[in-house]
Amino acid sequence: MTETRIVIDPAVCGGRPVIAGTRLRVVDILEMLAGGASEAEILADFPFIGAADIRAALAYAARAIDHKVVLAA
């Protein structure tokens, strides 16, 4: 589901990941949540997105920071 909600288009926001059909960047949602905003507050401020979009942004971020652990031999 995240694949349809989060898009990357070089012509939109410099190619940064955004909620599909908007210019609301994934990082904007993450920064609002990190700053203490609730899901309800974000949805009230941005009525053109839904709760599933916020969850998709979180899932996208989780996958983006996942990486293999490399151990020295």
PDB file of C-alpha atoms in Angstrom:
ATOM      1  CA  MET A   1       0.000   0.000   0.000  1.00  0.00           C
ATOM      2  CA  THR A   2       2.868   2.392   0.760  1.00  0.00           C
ATOM      3  CA  GLU A   3       4.008   2.078  -2.843  1.00  0.00           C
ATOM      4  CA  THR A   4       0.827   3.777  -4.064  1.00  0.00           C
ATOM      5  CA  ARG A   5       0.706   6.458  -1.362  1.00  0.00           C
ATOM      6  CA  ILE A   6       4.329   7.626  -1.439  1.00  0.00           C
ATOM      7  CA  VAL A   7       5.740   8.784  -4.757  1.00  0.00           C
ATOM      8  CA  ILE A   8       9.007  10.248  -5.987  1.00  0.00           C
ATOM      9  CA  ASP A   9       8.868  12.547  -8.992  1.00  0.00           C
ATOM     10  CA  PRO A  10      11.860  14.708  -9.950  1.00  0.00           C
ATOM     11  CA  ALA A  11       9.414  17.468 -10.954  1.00  0.00           C
ATOM     12  CA  VAL A  12       7.775  17.579  -7.493  1.00  0.00           C
ATOM     13  CA  CYS A  13       9.634  18.897  -4.439  1.00  0.00           C
ATOM     14  CA  GLY A  14      13.008  18.209  -6.006  1.00  0.00           C
ATOM     15  CA  GLY A  15      12.356  14.475  -6.160  1.00  0.00           C
ATOM     16  CA  ARG A  16      11.803  14.080  -2.424  1.00  0.00           C
ATOM     17  CA  PRO A  17       9.223  11.467  -1.370  1.00  0.00           C
ATOM     18  CA  VAL A  18       5.729  12.979  -1.082  1.00  0.00           C
ATOM     19  CA  ILE A  19       2.190  11.831  -0.447  1.00  0.00           C
ATOM     20  CA  ALA A  20       0.771  10.955  -3.878  1.00  0.00           C
ATOM     21  CA  GLY A  21      -1.158  13.788  -5.480  1.00  0.00           C
ATOM     22  CA  THR A  22       0.241  16.396  -3.079  1.00  0.00           C
ATOM     23  CA  ARG A  23       3.372  18.353  -2.357  1.00  0.00           C
ATOM     24  CA  LEU A  24       3.380  17.199   1.278  1.00  0.00           C
ATOM     25  CA  ARG A  25       6.743  15.566   1.850  1.00  0.00           C
ATOM     26  CA  VAL A  26       7.268  12.457   3.959  1.00  0.00           C
ATOM     27  CA  VAL A  27       9.821  14.423   5.982  1.00  0.00           C
ATOM     28  CA  ASP A  28       7.188  17.065   6.768  1.00  0.00           C
ATOM     29  CA  ILE A  29       4.930  14.431   8.327  1.00  0.00           C
ATOM     30  CA  LEU A  30       7.830  12.908  10.250  1.00  0.00           C
ATOM     31  CA  GLU A  31       8.922  16.292  11.580  1.00  0.00           C
ATOM     32  CA  MET A  32       5.390  17.113  12.713  1.00  0.00           C
ATOM     33  CA  LEU A  33       5.120  13.796  14.553  1.00  0.00           C
ATOM     34  CA  ALA A  34       8.585  14.240  16.081  1.00  0.00           C
ATOM     35  CA  GLY A  35       7.566  17.713  17.217  1.00  0.00           C
ATOM     36  CA  GLY A  36       4.624  16.286  19.137  1.00  0.00           C
ATOM     37  CA  ALA A  37       1.780  16.770  16.688  1.00  0.00           C
ATOM     38  CA  SER A  38      -0.900  14.112  16.905  1.00  0.00           C
ATOM     39  CA  GLU A  39      -2.316  12.293  13.918  1.00  0.00           C
ATOM     40  CA  ALA A  40      -5.595  14.167  14.468  1.00  0.00           C
ATOM     41  CA  GLU A  41      -3.794  17.531  14.389  1.00  0.00           C
ATOM     42  CA  ILE A  42      -1.995  16.685  11.172  1.00  0.00           C
ATOM     43  CA  LEU A  43      -5.199  15.511   9.528  1.00  0.00           C
ATOM     44  CA  ALA A  44      -6.978  18.703  10.624  1.00  0.00           C
ATOM     45  CA  ASP A  45      -4.191  20.871   9.198  1.00  0.00           C
ATOM     46  CA  PHE A  46      -3.922  18.864   5.969  1.00  0.00           C
ATOM     47  CA  PRO A  47      -7.441  17.634   5.147  1.00  0.00           C
ATOM     48  CA  PHE A  48      -6.328  16.394   1.722  1.00  0.00           C
ATOM     49  CA  ILE A  49      -4.497  13.423   3.300  1.00  0.00           C
ATOM     50  CA  GLY A  50      -5.772  10.525   5.375  1.00  0.00           C
ATOM     51  CA  ALA A  51      -4.577   8.452   8.308  1.00  0.00           C
ATOM     52  CA  ALA A  52      -3.329   5.799   5.877  1.00  0.00           C
ATOM     53  CA  ASP A  53      -1.014   8.412   4.340  1.00  0.00           C
ATOM     54  CA  ILE A  54       0.554   9.101   7.735  1.00  0.00           C
ATOM     55  CA  ARG A  55       1.059   5.375   8.305  1.00  0.00           C
ATOM     56  CA  ALA A  56       2.562   5.071   4.816  1.00  0.00           C
ATOM     57  CA  ALA A  57       5.021   7.882   5.600  1.00  0.00           C
ATOM     58  CA  LEU A  58       6.089   6.096   8.784  1.00  0.00           C
ATOM     59  CA  ALA A  59       6.469   2.785   6.955  1.00  0.00           C
ATOM     60  CA  TYR A  60       8.492   4.458   4.194  1.00  0.00           C
ATOM     61  CA  ALA A  61      10.811   6.021   6.774  1.00  0.00           C
ATOM     62  CA  ALA A  62      11.235   2.718   8.598  1.00  0.00           C
ATOM     63  CA  ARG A  63      12.287   0.991   5.399  1.00  0.00           C
ATOM     64  CA  ALA A  64      14.576   3.875   4.437  1.00  0.00           C
ATOM     65  CA  ILE A  65      16.643   3.619   7.605  1.00  0.00           C
ATOM     66  CA  ASP A  66      16.851  -0.167   7.675  1.00  0.00           C
ATOM     67  CA  HIS A  67      20.270  -1.384   6.664  1.00  0.00           C
ATOM     68  CA  LYS A  68      22.435  -4.409   6.983  1.00  0.00           C
ATOM     69  CA  VAL A  69      24.769  -4.612   9.927  1.00  0.00           C
ATOM     70  CA  VAL A  70      28.344  -5.103   8.802  1.00  0.00           C
ATOM     71  CA  LEU A  71      30.696  -6.785  11.230  1.00  0.00           C
ATOM     72  CA  ALA A  72      34.444  -6.686  10.939  1.00  0.00           C
ATOM     73  CA  ALA A  73      36.008 -10.054  10.204  1.00  0.00           C
TER      74      ALA A  73
END
